[in-house]
C-alpha cells in the first residue's frame, strides 16, 4: 500500500535507459558474436553479414507489428501463416501475369484484411486472442499450401529489385524496408495517440475505456496493422527466395517472431514494451542461427537453440521485474 | 460507524496477557534512499488486539511485511516467542505462527469453504481425501469461532465479510499465534464490520495476538487493547486505548496537522444539472430518483456494496440500466455508452482506482492526460505540452512526487487518488459522480480531497457522491439520499440529520 515499489519500466525509444533495460540481451549478442567471429573466418565478412541482414529483415518487419500489438495486451499467432499465404498469393499473381506492383499491393492488402478478421473475432466476439489466432493460423497454413498447390512456384526475375537490390550499392533493399518499418513503428509507439493508447489499453483496459479511448477501434487497427506487416513480410520472403514454396513462413517464422519480441522484453500481459528491445531480439536470433550454420552444427539444434534462448530470456525478464 | 458495538460498556477485562508473542527492537528499513522505518520498537503480547495506525507512508505496511517475512529488515532485532530471528521468509514466518490476512481477499472462489479452510492440509483416509471429515471439521472450526458460514458453500458465493471471516479462520487453524489483519473492514459496512470485530475479540480471548491495521480510528479505539502510532517511519507512541481518545490519536498520527471540520460556506445553488429518473439496475438498485443542482453536493449513502455502488457502472456508461433515465443539463444521456456520458460532461471517478482508474505502468503525467486524450482524440502526443499540463495539474491538486514523472504505481494511495481526481475533474466537468473518493487514503490526503470537492462545487459543478462513509457524507454533502437493499429510504438535508440517525437508516435500524 505505501511502499510498494513496482518495477520501473521505461517506455519509448530513448537511448540511455534503453541501454540499461536491454543490457542483458546486448551482452549475450556481443558474446555470441565474438565467439563466432573467433571460431569462423566467414562470420564478419561482408557477404555473410548481408545475407544475415536479409534473413532477419523479414522477421524484423513482423516483429515490429507484434511488439505494438503485444504492448496493447494482444497476441497474434497467425503472422507467420499470413506471410506464408501472401507469399504464395504474390507468386501466383505474378505467374498469372499480374504486374509486380499490383501483386504486391494485393498481397499486402490481403494480409491487412486477414488481420482485420482476426481483430474482429477478438474484439467483437471476445475470443481470447491466443485461441482465435491459433485457429486462424491453422486455417491459413492449410490455405497457403492450397494456394501454391503444394509445389514450388518460381517468379523468375520478378521482384529481383526488392529481393536482391541494394540502395547506394551496399544496403540491401529488404533491410531498408525493415529499417523504415521499425522507425515508423517506433515513432508510432512514442509520438502518436494511437501508439500511446496501445500502452494504456495493455496497462489497464477498463481504465482506458472509461477515459473515452476507442479501445475496440484501436485493437482492430492493431491487428490490421500486424496483418499488413505480415503480408509485407510474405512479399519480402518471395522476393528474397525468388519462389514460393511449401514450408516457407508459417509456424517456424511465427515462433521466431514471438521469441524475438519476448526476448526484447515486451510484457506478455501488455502495458510495456520497446522496439529497441525487439530489434535486439531479432538480431540475437539471426546471429545465433547464422553462427550454428557457420560452425557446422547439426541443423536440428536450430530449434533447440531458439527455444533455449527464449527460455533464458523469459526467465531473465521475470527475474528483472521481480528484483525491483 | 458501528452502532452494534458496545464492547467498551462491559467491564474491562484485566490485561491477562503477560507473555510477549513478538517483539521488534530498533528495526530499520529503507528502499533506495527513502527511509521507511527508523529505529522502530514494537511489542506484541499474547492475547491482545494491537492496533497499528498511521497515515499512508507512515510505515505500517513495511512493518507488517517485516513481521510476516516479506521484507528483511536492514537492521535491528526481531524476536518471536522470545527467540531471535534474522531475516525471515514468508514460509519461515508462517512456520513460526505468524500469518497475515490481506485486504484483498484470497480464497479460491471455485472451491467450497471447507476446501479453502484445509487447502494443502486436506484430511486423508487411505490416501484419498476424506470429504466427510473436511466438512465436519470445517463446521466445527467455524462454529468454535462463531462464524456463521456453511462449510459446503462455494467461497465465491460468500459476501466480502464472510470471505474475510473464513480467511481469518483458515489462518488461525493453521496454527497462527500472531495474526496480522490488514484493513479487514476497509470495504465493509457497519453490520459486516461488527462480525469481523466479534471474531477478532474471540481470537484475542483464545490467546492469539492480533495486529490490527485500520484507517477507521473509532473502530480502533473500540476494538483494540493497545494502539501503536507510527509517523514518517518512526514509532510515536504505544498506549492502551482506554487512555486515548480520538482527537489525541489523530494528533499523534498527524503531528501538528489536524483534520478540518465542515466549512460553513453557504453554497449558492443553480439550475438542476444532473437528474436520475427511476434509475434501476436489476435488484441491486431500484427506482432511484435524484436531482443535483449546479454547485450542490448530494450524497447517496448505503452500506458497502449497496445501491450506491451501482451508480458508477450506470453513470459512466459501463452498464445499461434495466429501467430509467440519466439526464445532464436537461438532455438524456444515451445509456450504456462511455462516450455519450463523457460527451454530456458527466465525469465518473471510480472508487477502485487501480481497477477502473489508473494505468499503473504509465507515468503520472500521461495518466493525467488520458481523459483529455479520450475526449479530443488527437493524432499526436505532444510530450512537452503533456508534461507542462501535468505539472500544473499536480500543483493544483497537491500531488507530491520525488521523481519528475514516476510510474503512477509507485505513488502512495493518497497521491494516486489525487491523480485520479485531477484527471477527471480538470477537463470541463458539468456534473460528476465521486465514488468513495477517499478510499484507503490517509487523513491529510483526505482533508485535501475534501477541499478539492468543495472547490469543485463552488465552481458550479453538480457533484453526486456515492459513499458508505457517514462522516464523509456529513462533511461534504448538503443533501443525502440513503439507500438500503437498493431502495431509497430517505432523502434529507444533512443539516437536519445526526450521524447516528444516518447510520441507523443505512443499516436498517429504524423502519422506513
Coordinates of C-alpha atoms in Angstrom, one line a residue, chain A residues 1-9 11 190-194 196-197 199-200 202-204 206-207 209-214 217 269-272, chain B residues 31 56-57 61-62 71 183 312 316 318 338 342 354-359 361-362 366 370-371 373-374 377-381 383 403 409 423-424:
Chain A
X1 CA 0.0 0.0 0.0
X2 CA 2.6 2.5 1.0
X3 CA 5.9 1.3 -0.1
X4 CA 5.0 -0.9 -3.0
X5 CA 7.9 -0.4 -5.3
X6 CA 6.8 -1.6 -8.8
X7 CA 9.4 -2.3 -11.5
X8 CA 10.2 0.9 -13.2
X9 CA 9.6 0.3 -16.8
X11 CA 8.8 3.5 -22.2
X190 CA 6.3 7.2 -28.9
X191 CA 4.5 10.1 -30.6
X192 CA 1.1 9.1 -31.7
X193 CA -2.1 8.9 -29.7
X194 CA -2.7 5.6 -31.3
X196 CA 0.2 5.6 -26.6
X197 CA -3.4 4.2 -26.4
X199 CA 0.1 1.2 -23.9
X200 CA -2.9 2.4 -21.9
X202 CA -2.3 -3.0 -22.3
X203 CA -1.8 -1.5 -18.9
X204 CA -5.4 -1.2 -17.9
X206 CA -11.0 -0.8 -18.3
X207 CA -9.4 2.5 -17.3
X209 CA -12.2 2.5 -22.0
X210 CA -13.6 4.7 -19.2
X211 CA -11.3 7.5 -20.4
X212 CA -13.1 7.5 -23.7
X213 CA -10.2 5.9 -25.6
X214 CA -11.6 4.0 -28.5
X217 CA -11.1 0.6 -32.8
X269 CA 0.3 -9.2 -20.4
X270 CA 0.8 -5.8 -22.1
X271 CA 1.5 -2.3 -20.9
X272 CA 5.2 -2.3 -21.5
Chain B
X31 CA 14.1 1.5 -0.1
X56 CA -0.2 6.5 4.3
X57 CA 3.6 6.3 4.2
X61 CA 2.9 -1.8 5.6
X62 CA 6.6 -2.1 5.8
X71 CA 11.0 -7.9 3.6
X183 CA -7.6 -3.3 7.0
X312 CA -20.6 4.2 -11.1
X316 CA -20.1 6.0 -16.6
X318 CA -20.2 0.7 -18.4
X338 CA -19.0 5.7 -22.2
X342 CA -18.2 11.8 -21.4
X354 CA -6.3 0.6 -9.7
X355 CA -9.2 -1.4 -11.3
X356 CA -11.1 1.2 -13.2
X357 CA -8.9 4.3 -12.9
X358 CA -5.2 4.4 -13.4
X359 CA -2.8 2.7 -15.8
X361 CA 2.8 1.3 -15.7
X362 CA 2.4 4.7 -17.3
X366 CA 0.4 10.6 -19.1
X370 CA -5.8 10.2 -20.6
X371 CA -9.3 11.6 -20.2
X373 CA -7.0 12.3 -25.0
X374 CA -10.1 10.2 -24.9
X377 CA -8.9 12.1 -29.8
X378 CA -5.8 13.9 -31.2
X379 CA -3.5 12.2 -33.6
X380 CA -0.2 13.0 -31.9
X381 CA 1.0 13.2 -28.3
X383 CA 5.2 15.4 -24.7
X403 CA 11.0 11.9 -9.1
X409 CA 2.0 2.7 -9.4
X423 CA -7.5 13.7 -14.4
X424 CA -11.3 13.5 -14.2

